[in-house]
Amino acid sequence: MNNILIAVNVAVLLLLMFGLFIMQKKHVSFSKRVFTGLGLGIVIGFMIHLIYGAEHEVTIGTIDWFNIVGTGYVKLLQMVVMPLVFISIVGAFTRLKLTKNIGKISILVIGILLGTTAISAAIGIGSALGFGLDGIQLTEGEAEKARNEALVERVTTVENMTLPQQIIEFIPGNPFLDLTGARSTSTIAVVIFAAFIGVAYLGVKRKDPENAALFAKIIDSLYAIIMRVVTLILRLTPYGILAIITKVAATSDYDAIVKLGTFVVASYVALILVFIVHLLLLSFAKLSPVNYVKKGLPTLTFAFSSRSSAGTLPMTIKTQTKDFGVSEGIANFAGSFGLTIGQNGCAGVYPAMLAVMVAPAAGIDPFSPTFILTLILVVTISSFGVAGVGGGATFAALIVLSVMNLPVAIVGLLISVEPLIDMGRTALNVSGAMTAGVLTSKATGEFEKEVYQRPNVVEA
């Protein structure tokens, strides 16, 4: 009987996907199709949860099939992340788009990412204090106990790694290994490796123009192919979001969410305030925040649903170049660095909030100016090397709490609401990267304002 019910649920998914396909054939805008998939996923997921519950065999079996579409789509995006980062950075050199201002671009992108992370930490601290969050009130159940036991090994690793050792991790000792995304710092390592290739190309161009021209032609061809692959995958976005958000709605622990409701609300208040800071920064640069929201919403929606900054990278880059008028080189720098440096949500808001919550347990006054300033500094510095996939916030929190000599057990106590909050954190991470790209492009004069200002176009 359960297999029949699972088959019915899968049939419903296929029917909804067919409906989205019909919308595409009728040239309904990409944004509308994305939000249709999001809305349908929430409804279907909640119905599955309501009828069967989060841990019923039918729910588990149904989601297992839905993952073919949802998880499969995220994996396809992750498949092109490293090739896209590598080819795009090298291509920026061969097309002479970065050579003039490469130092200024790097400093601006990283500076904006770290600056907004410091602001995020301050807002996270303010939200935790304002809502009176206290980690002592949290209780440890079986799931939380298992999570904390699993974190012991990671805590030991973090505590034994100094800041210089973390910086060394960025260096690509084996670029071919990093091209597989094997390490949490692989993206930055690939960017560094690609930059070396680009600089080498410039040297060859001066001494051997013929071979340099051949290399540039090969890179341009590879870039065209990779971007075509990206375009093909991005067309699947409405279907991917439908399946992903269905899983989230069907498997969420709503009882735990209610119990930890104050923490969830405080987290989203902080995340929304940081997003408003992004919009204010754009306003200060004399750019319409309304246009940013309208054009960036499909990308932010996918980041919210997938909980993967790395999986969202192709969309992050394409949105910057096609919708915001950011140059290709800057878009790739901002998107790539934004995966592992200065993630506003995962490395900024979240660790700061947890540190404030457990400070009283360590005998520290969370209102102390010295504690607050030290925490902001530690959060900002520790934001280097945070993995751009689900779970990066856990690693960031472990680093911050360990450096501040605070109890790390609180990380495991929030496991039940982690997915819900991680959705907002990931969207904010992506917004921070796109904001850094737009502001850097504007500051360096490599910005097409008419592209940013024009209305959305209908996509295939």
Coordinates of C-alpha atoms in Angstrom, one line a residue:
M1 CA 0.0 0.0 0.0
N2 CA 2.8 2.4 0.9
N3 CA 4.4 1.8 -2.5
I4 CA 1.2 2.8 -4.2
L5 CA 0.9 6.0 -2.2
I6 CA 4.6 6.8 -3.0
A7 CA 3.8 6.2 -6.7
V8 CA 0.8 8.6 -6.5
N9 CA 3.0 11.3 -4.9
V10 CA 5.6 10.9 -7.7
A11 CA 2.9 11.0 -10.3
V12 CA 1.7 14.3 -8.8
L13 CA 5.3 15.7 -9.0
L14 CA 5.5 14.6 -12.7
L15 CA 2.2 16.3 -13.4
L16 CA 3.3 19.6 -11.8
M17 CA 6.6 19.4 -13.7
F18 CA 4.6 19.0 -16.9
G19 CA 2.6 22.1 -16.0
L20 CA 5.9 24.1 -15.5
F21 CA 7.0 22.8 -18.9
I22 CA 3.8 24.0 -20.5
M23 CA 4.4 27.5 -18.9
Q24 CA 7.9 27.5 -20.4
K25 CA 6.5 26.6 -23.9
K26 CA 4.1 29.5 -23.5
H27 CA 7.1 31.8 -22.8
V28 CA 6.0 32.6 -19.2
S29 CA 8.9 34.6 -17.6
F30 CA 11.6 32.7 -15.8
S31 CA 10.8 34.5 -12.5
K32 CA 7.1 33.5 -12.6
R33 CA 8.0 29.9 -13.3
V34 CA 10.5 29.9 -10.4
F35 CA 8.0 31.3 -8.0
T36 CA 5.3 28.9 -9.3
G37 CA 7.6 26.0 -8.5
L38 CA 8.3 27.4 -5.1
G39 CA 4.6 27.9 -4.2
L40 CA 3.6 24.5 -5.5
G41 CA 6.5 22.8 -3.6
I42 CA 5.4 24.5 -0.3
V43 CA 1.8 23.3 -0.8
I44 CA 2.6 19.7 -1.8
G45 CA 5.3 19.4 0.9
F46 CA 3.1 20.6 3.6
M47 CA 0.3 18.3 2.5
I48 CA 2.6 15.3 2.6
H49 CA 3.8 16.3 6.1
L50 CA 0.2 16.9 7.2
I51 CA -1.1 13.5 5.9
Y52 CA 1.9 11.2 6.7
G53 CA 4.3 13.1 9.0
A54 CA 8.0 13.9 8.6
E55 CA 9.3 10.4 9.4
H56 CA 6.6 8.1 7.9
E57 CA 7.7 5.5 5.4
V58 CA 5.6 7.1 2.6
T59 CA 7.2 10.5 3.2
I60 CA 10.7 9.1 3.3
G61 CA 10.1 7.0 0.1
T62 CA 8.5 9.9 -1.7
I63 CA 11.3 12.3 -0.9
D64 CA 13.8 9.7 -2.0
W65 CA 12.3 9.8 -5.5
F66 CA 11.9 13.6 -5.4
N67 CA 15.6 13.9 -4.7
I68 CA 16.3 12.6 -8.2
V69 CA 15.0 16.0 -9.4
G70 CA 16.0 18.2 -6.5
T71 CA 19.3 16.9 -5.4
G72 CA 20.1 15.9 -9.0
Y73 CA 19.6 19.5 -10.1
V74 CA 21.9 20.8 -7.3
K75 CA 24.5 18.3 -8.3
L76 CA 24.3 19.4 -11.9
L77 CA 25.0 23.0 -10.8
Q78 CA 27.9 21.9 -8.6
M79 CA 29.2 19.9 -11.6
V80 CA 30.0 23.1 -13.5
V81 CA 31.2 25.3 -10.5
M82 CA 34.9 24.5 -10.7
P83 CA 35.1 24.5 -14.5
L84 CA 33.2 27.8 -14.6
V85 CA 35.4 29.4 -12.0
F86 CA 38.6 28.3 -13.6
I87 CA 37.6 29.2 -17.2
S88 CA 36.0 32.5 -16.3
I89 CA 39.0 33.8 -14.3
V90 CA 41.5 32.7 -17.0
G91 CA 39.1 34.1 -19.7
A92 CA 39.0 37.4 -18.0
F93 CA 42.8 37.7 -18.5
T94 CA 42.7 36.6 -22.1
R95 CA 40.0 39.1 -22.9
L96 CA 42.0 41.8 -21.0
K97 CA 39.0 42.5 -18.7
L98 CA 40.9 42.4 -15.4
T99 CA 44.5 43.3 -16.2
K100 CA 44.1 47.0 -15.8
N101 CA 42.5 47.0 -12.3
I102 CA 43.1 43.5 -11.0
G103 CA 44.7 44.7 -7.7
K104 CA 41.9 47.3 -7.1
I105 CA 39.2 44.8 -8.0
S106 CA 40.6 42.1 -5.6
I107 CA 40.9 44.6 -2.7
L108 CA 37.4 46.0 -3.3
V109 CA 35.7 42.7 -3.6
I110 CA 37.3 41.2 -0.5
G111 CA 37.0 44.5 1.4
I112 CA 33.3 44.7 0.7
L113 CA 32.7 41.0 1.6
L114 CA 34.6 41.4 4.9
G115 CA 33.1 44.8 5.7
T116 CA 29.5 43.5 5.2
T117 CA 30.4 40.5 7.3
A118 CA 31.6 42.7 10.2
I119 CA 28.3 44.6 9.9
S120 CA 26.4 41.3 9.8
A121 CA 28.2 40.2 13.0
A122 CA 27.2 43.5 14.7
I123 CA 23.6 43.0 13.6
G124 CA 23.6 39.4 14.8
I125 CA 24.9 40.4 18.2
G126 CA 22.2 43.2 18.4
S127 CA 19.4 40.7 17.5
A128 CA 20.5 38.1 20.0
L129 CA 20.8 40.7 22.8
G130 CA 17.5 42.4 21.7
F131 CA 15.6 39.1 21.8
G132 CA 17.2 38.1 25.1
L133 CA 18.5 34.7 23.6
D134 CA 20.1 32.4 26.2
G135 CA 21.8 29.2 25.3
I136 CA 21.4 27.8 28.8
Q137 CA 17.7 27.3 28.2
L138 CA 18.3 24.9 25.3
T139 CA 17.9 21.2 26.0
E140 CA 19.7 18.2 24.5
G141 CA 17.6 15.4 23.0
E142 CA 18.8 12.3 21.3
A143 CA 19.3 14.0 17.9
E144 CA 21.2 16.9 19.5
K145 CA 23.4 14.5 21.5
A146 CA 24.3 12.6 18.3
R147 CA 25.1 15.8 16.5
N148 CA 27.4 17.0 19.3
E149 CA 29.2 13.7 19.3
A150 CA 29.7 14.0 15.6
L151 CA 31.1 17.6 16.1
V152 CA 33.8 16.5 18.5
E153 CA 36.3 15.6 15.8
R154 CA 35.7 18.8 13.9
V155 CA 36.1 20.9 17.0
T156 CA 39.5 19.2 17.6
T157 CA 40.6 20.0 14.1
V158 CA 39.5 23.6 14.3
E159 CA 41.2 24.2 17.7
N160 CA 44.5 22.8 16.4
M161 CA 44.6 25.0 13.4
T162 CA 46.1 28.5 13.7
L163 CA 45.1 31.4 11.5
P164 CA 48.4 31.2 9.5
Q165 CA 47.6 27.5 8.9
Q166 CA 44.2 28.4 7.7
I167 CA 45.7 30.8 5.2
I168 CA 48.1 28.2 4.0
E169 CA 45.0 26.0 3.2
F170 CA 44.1 28.5 0.4
I171 CA 47.3 27.7 -1.5
P172 CA 46.6 25.1 -4.3
G173 CA 49.3 22.5 -3.5
N174 CA 47.5 20.2 -6.0
P175 CA 45.2 22.2 -8.4
F176 CA 43.8 19.1 -9.9
L177 CA 42.6 17.9 -6.5
D178 CA 41.1 21.4 -5.9
L179 CA 39.3 21.2 -9.3
T180 CA 37.4 18.3 -7.9
G181 CA 36.2 20.5 -5.0
A182 CA 37.7 18.1 -2.5
R183 CA 38.6 20.8 0.2
S184 CA 36.5 23.5 1.8
T185 CA 39.0 26.0 0.4
S186 CA 39.1 24.5 -3.1
T187 CA 37.2 27.4 -4.7
I188 CA 39.7 30.0 -3.5
A189 CA 42.6 27.7 -4.5
V190 CA 41.2 27.3 -8.0
V191 CA 40.9 31.1 -8.3
I192 CA 44.5 31.5 -7.3
F193 CA 45.6 28.8 -9.7
A194 CA 43.6 30.4 -12.5
A195 CA 45.1 33.8 -11.7
F196 CA 48.6 32.3 -12.1
I197 CA 47.6 30.9 -15.4
G198 CA 46.3 34.3 -16.5
V199 CA 49.4 36.1 -15.4
A200 CA 51.5 33.5 -17.3
Y201 CA 49.4 34.1 -20.4
L202 CA 50.2 37.8 -20.2
G203 CA 53.9 37.0 -20.1
V204 CA 53.7 34.7 -23.1
K205 CA 51.6 37.2 -25.0
R206 CA 54.5 39.7 -24.8
K207 CA 57.2 37.2 -25.9
D208 CA 55.2 34.7 -28.1
P209 CA 52.0 36.4 -29.4
E210 CA 51.2 33.5 -31.8
N211 CA 51.0 30.9 -29.0
A212 CA 49.2 33.3 -26.7
A213 CA 46.6 34.0 -29.4
L214 CA 46.0 30.2 -29.8
F215 CA 45.6 29.8 -26.0
A216 CA 43.2 32.7 -25.9
K217 CA 41.1 31.2 -28.7
I218 CA 41.0 27.8 -26.8
I219 CA 39.9 29.5 -23.6
D220 CA 37.2 31.5 -25.4
S221 CA 35.9 28.3 -27.0
L222 CA 35.8 26.5 -23.7
Y223 CA 34.1 29.4 -22.0
A224 CA 31.4 29.5 -24.6
I225 CA 30.8 25.7 -24.1
I226 CA 30.8 26.0 -20.3
M227 CA 28.3 28.9 -20.4
R228 CA 26.1 26.9 -22.8
V229 CA 26.1 24.0 -20.3
V230 CA 25.2 26.5 -17.5
T231 CA 22.3 27.9 -19.6
L232 CA 21.0 24.4 -20.2
I233 CA 21.1 23.5 -16.5
L234 CA 19.6 26.8 -15.4
R235 CA 16.5 26.1 -17.5
L236 CA 15.8 23.3 -15.1
T237 CA 15.6 25.7 -12.1
P238 CA 11.8 25.7 -11.7
Y239 CA 11.7 21.9 -11.6
G240 CA 14.6 21.8 -9.1
I241 CA 13.1 24.3 -6.8
L242 CA 9.7 22.5 -6.9
A243 CA 11.4 19.3 -5.7
I244 CA 13.7 20.9 -3.2
I245 CA 11.2 23.0 -1.4
T246 CA 8.7 20.0 -1.3
K247 CA 11.4 18.1 0.6
V248 CA 11.9 21.0 3.0
A249 CA 8.2 21.5 3.7
A250 CA 7.6 17.7 4.1
T251 CA 10.4 16.9 6.4
S252 CA 10.7 19.9 8.6
D253 CA 10.3 19.4 12.4
Y254 CA 7.5 22.0 13.0
D255 CA 7.3 21.2 16.7
A256 CA 11.0 22.0 17.2
I257 CA 10.6 25.1 15.1
V258 CA 7.8 26.3 17.5
K259 CA 9.9 25.5 20.6
L260 CA 12.9 27.4 19.2
G261 CA 10.6 30.0 17.6
T262 CA 12.3 33.0 19.3
F263 CA 15.7 32.0 17.9
V264 CA 14.3 31.5 14.4
V265 CA 12.5 34.9 14.5
A266 CA 15.7 36.6 15.9
S267 CA 17.8 35.0 13.2
Y268 CA 15.5 36.1 10.3
V269 CA 15.2 39.6 11.8
A270 CA 19.0 39.8 11.7
L271 CA 19.2 38.3 8.1
I272 CA 16.6 40.8 6.8
L273 CA 18.4 43.7 8.4
V274 CA 21.6 42.7 6.7
F275 CA 19.8 42.4 3.4
I276 CA 18.5 46.0 4.0
V277 CA 22.1 47.0 4.5
H278 CA 22.9 45.6 1.0
L279 CA 20.1 47.6 -0.5
L280 CA 21.3 50.8 1.3
L281 CA 24.8 50.3 0.0
L282 CA 23.4 50.1 -3.5
S283 CA 21.3 53.2 -2.9
F284 CA 24.5 55.1 -1.7
A285 CA 26.0 54.0 -5.1
K286 CA 23.0 55.6 -6.8
L287 CA 21.6 52.3 -8.0
S288 CA 18.0 51.3 -7.6
P289 CA 17.5 48.7 -4.8
V290 CA 14.1 47.8 -6.4
N291 CA 15.8 46.7 -9.6
Y292 CA 18.3 44.7 -7.6
V293 CA 15.5 42.8 -5.8
K294 CA 13.4 42.2 -8.9
K295 CA 16.3 40.9 -11.0
G296 CA 18.1 39.1 -8.2
L297 CA 15.0 37.4 -6.7
P298 CA 15.1 34.2 -8.8
T299 CA 18.8 33.6 -7.9
L300 CA 18.1 34.4 -4.2
T301 CA 15.1 32.1 -4.3
F302 CA 17.2 29.2 -5.5
A303 CA 19.8 29.9 -2.9
F304 CA 17.1 29.9 -0.3
S305 CA 15.7 26.6 -1.5
S306 CA 18.9 24.7 -2.2
R307 CA 20.9 25.9 0.8
S308 CA 24.0 25.9 -1.4
S309 CA 26.1 28.9 -2.3
A310 CA 28.3 26.8 -4.5
G311 CA 25.3 25.3 -6.3
T312 CA 24.0 28.8 -6.9
L313 CA 27.3 30.1 -8.3
P314 CA 26.3 29.8 -12.0
M315 CA 23.2 31.8 -11.3
T316 CA 25.1 34.3 -9.2
I317 CA 27.5 35.0 -12.0
K318 CA 24.9 35.1 -14.8
T319 CA 22.6 37.4 -12.8
Q320 CA 25.5 39.8 -12.3
T321 CA 26.5 39.9 -15.9
K322 CA 23.2 39.6 -17.8
D323 CA 20.9 41.5 -15.4
F324 CA 23.1 43.8 -13.4
G325 CA 25.6 44.9 -16.0
V326 CA 28.7 43.7 -14.0
S327 CA 31.8 42.8 -16.1
E328 CA 32.5 39.1 -16.5
G329 CA 35.8 39.2 -14.6
I330 CA 34.4 41.1 -11.6
A331 CA 31.3 38.9 -11.5
N332 CA 33.5 35.8 -11.4
F333 CA 35.8 37.2 -8.7
A334 CA 32.9 38.3 -6.5
G335 CA 31.0 35.0 -7.0
S336 CA 34.0 32.8 -6.4
F337 CA 35.4 34.7 -3.4
G338 CA 31.9 35.0 -2.0
L339 CA 31.8 31.2 -1.7
T340 CA 34.5 31.0 1.0
I341 CA 35.2 34.6 2.2
G342 CA 32.9 36.9 4.1
Q343 CA 29.6 35.0 3.9
N344 CA 27.3 37.4 5.6
G345 CA 24.8 34.8 6.8
C346 CA 26.8 31.7 7.6
A347 CA 30.0 33.3 8.7
G348 CA 28.6 36.7 10.0
V349 CA 25.2 36.6 11.6
Y350 CA 25.1 33.0 12.8
P351 CA 28.4 32.6 14.8
A352 CA 27.9 36.0 16.4
M353 CA 24.4 35.1 17.6
L354 CA 25.6 31.8 19.1
A355 CA 28.6 33.4 20.8
V356 CA 26.2 35.9 22.5
M357 CA 23.9 33.1 23.6
V358 CA 26.6 31.0 25.3
A359 CA 28.7 33.9 26.7
P360 CA 26.8 33.9 30.1
A361 CA 27.6 30.2 30.5
A362 CA 31.3 31.1 30.3
G363 CA 31.0 33.9 32.8
I364 CA 31.2 36.6 30.2
D365 CA 28.9 39.7 30.1
P366 CA 27.5 39.7 26.5
F367 CA 26.8 43.4 26.8
S368 CA 30.5 44.2 27.4
P369 CA 31.9 46.5 24.7
T370 CA 35.2 44.6 24.8
F371 CA 33.5 41.3 24.2
I372 CA 31.4 42.7 21.4
L373 CA 34.3 44.4 19.6
T374 CA 36.5 41.3 20.0
L375 CA 33.7 39.1 18.7
I376 CA 33.1 41.2 15.6
L377 CA 36.9 41.1 14.8
V378 CA 37.1 37.3 15.3
V379 CA 34.0 36.7 13.2
T380 CA 35.3 38.8 10.4
I381 CA 38.8 37.2 10.3
S382 CA 37.3 33.7 10.8
S383 CA 35.0 34.2 7.7
F384 CA 37.9 33.2 5.5
G385 CA 37.6 29.7 4.2
V386 CA 33.9 28.9 5.1
A387 CA 32.7 26.2 2.7
G388 CA 29.9 27.4 0.4
V389 CA 27.7 24.4 0.9
G390 CA 25.1 23.4 3.5
G391 CA 27.0 23.1 6.8
G392 CA 29.4 25.9 6.3
A393 CA 27.8 27.9 9.1
T394 CA 28.5 25.0 11.5
F395 CA 32.2 25.2 10.7
A396 CA 32.2 29.0 11.0
A397 CA 30.5 28.8 14.4
L398 CA 33.0 26.1 15.6
I399 CA 35.9 28.4 14.7
V400 CA 34.5 31.5 16.4
L401 CA 33.4 29.7 19.5
S402 CA 36.7 27.9 19.8
V403 CA 38.8 31.1 19.3
M404 CA 36.6 32.9 21.9
N405 CA 36.9 30.0 24.4
L406 CA 33.2 29.5 24.5
P407 CA 31.2 26.2 24.7
V408 CA 30.6 24.7 21.3
A409 CA 27.8 22.3 22.4
I410 CA 25.2 24.9 21.4
V411 CA 25.9 24.2 17.7
G412 CA 24.4 20.7 18.1
L413 CA 21.5 21.9 20.1
L414 CA 20.1 23.8 17.2
I415 CA 20.1 20.9 14.7
S416 CA 16.2 20.8 14.5
V417 CA 15.9 24.3 13.1
E418 CA 19.2 24.4 11.2
P419 CA 17.7 23.7 7.8
L420 CA 15.1 26.4 8.1
I421 CA 17.6 29.1 9.2
D422 CA 20.2 27.9 6.7
M423 CA 17.9 28.8 3.9
G424 CA 17.9 32.4 4.8
R425 CA 21.6 32.4 5.6
T426 CA 22.5 31.0 2.1
A427 CA 20.3 33.6 0.3
L428 CA 22.1 36.3 2.3
N429 CA 25.5 34.9 1.4
V430 CA 24.6 35.1 -2.3
S431 CA 23.2 38.6 -1.9
G432 CA 26.5 39.7 -0.3
A433 CA 28.5 38.3 -3.2
M434 CA 26.3 39.9 -5.8
T435 CA 26.3 43.3 -3.9
A436 CA 30.1 43.1 -3.8
G437 CA 30.2 42.5 -7.5
V438 CA 27.9 45.4 -8.4
L439 CA 29.6 47.9 -6.1
T440 CA 33.1 46.9 -7.3
S441 CA 32.0 47.1 -10.9
K442 CA 30.5 50.5 -10.3
A443 CA 33.7 51.8 -8.5
T444 CA 36.1 50.6 -11.2
G445 CA 34.0 51.9 -14.1
E446 CA 33.4 48.4 -15.6
F447 CA 29.6 48.7 -15.1
E448 CA 26.8 48.9 -17.7
K449 CA 24.2 51.0 -15.9
E450 CA 21.7 50.7 -18.7
V451 CA 21.7 46.9 -18.3
Y452 CA 21.0 47.4 -14.5
Q453 CA 18.2 49.8 -15.2
R454 CA 16.4 48.0 -18.0
P455 CA 13.4 45.9 -17.0
N456 CA 13.5 42.1 -16.8
V457 CA 13.3 40.2 -20.1
V458 CA 11.4 37.0 -20.7
E459 CA 13.8 34.0 -20.7
A460 CA 13.4 30.7 -22.5

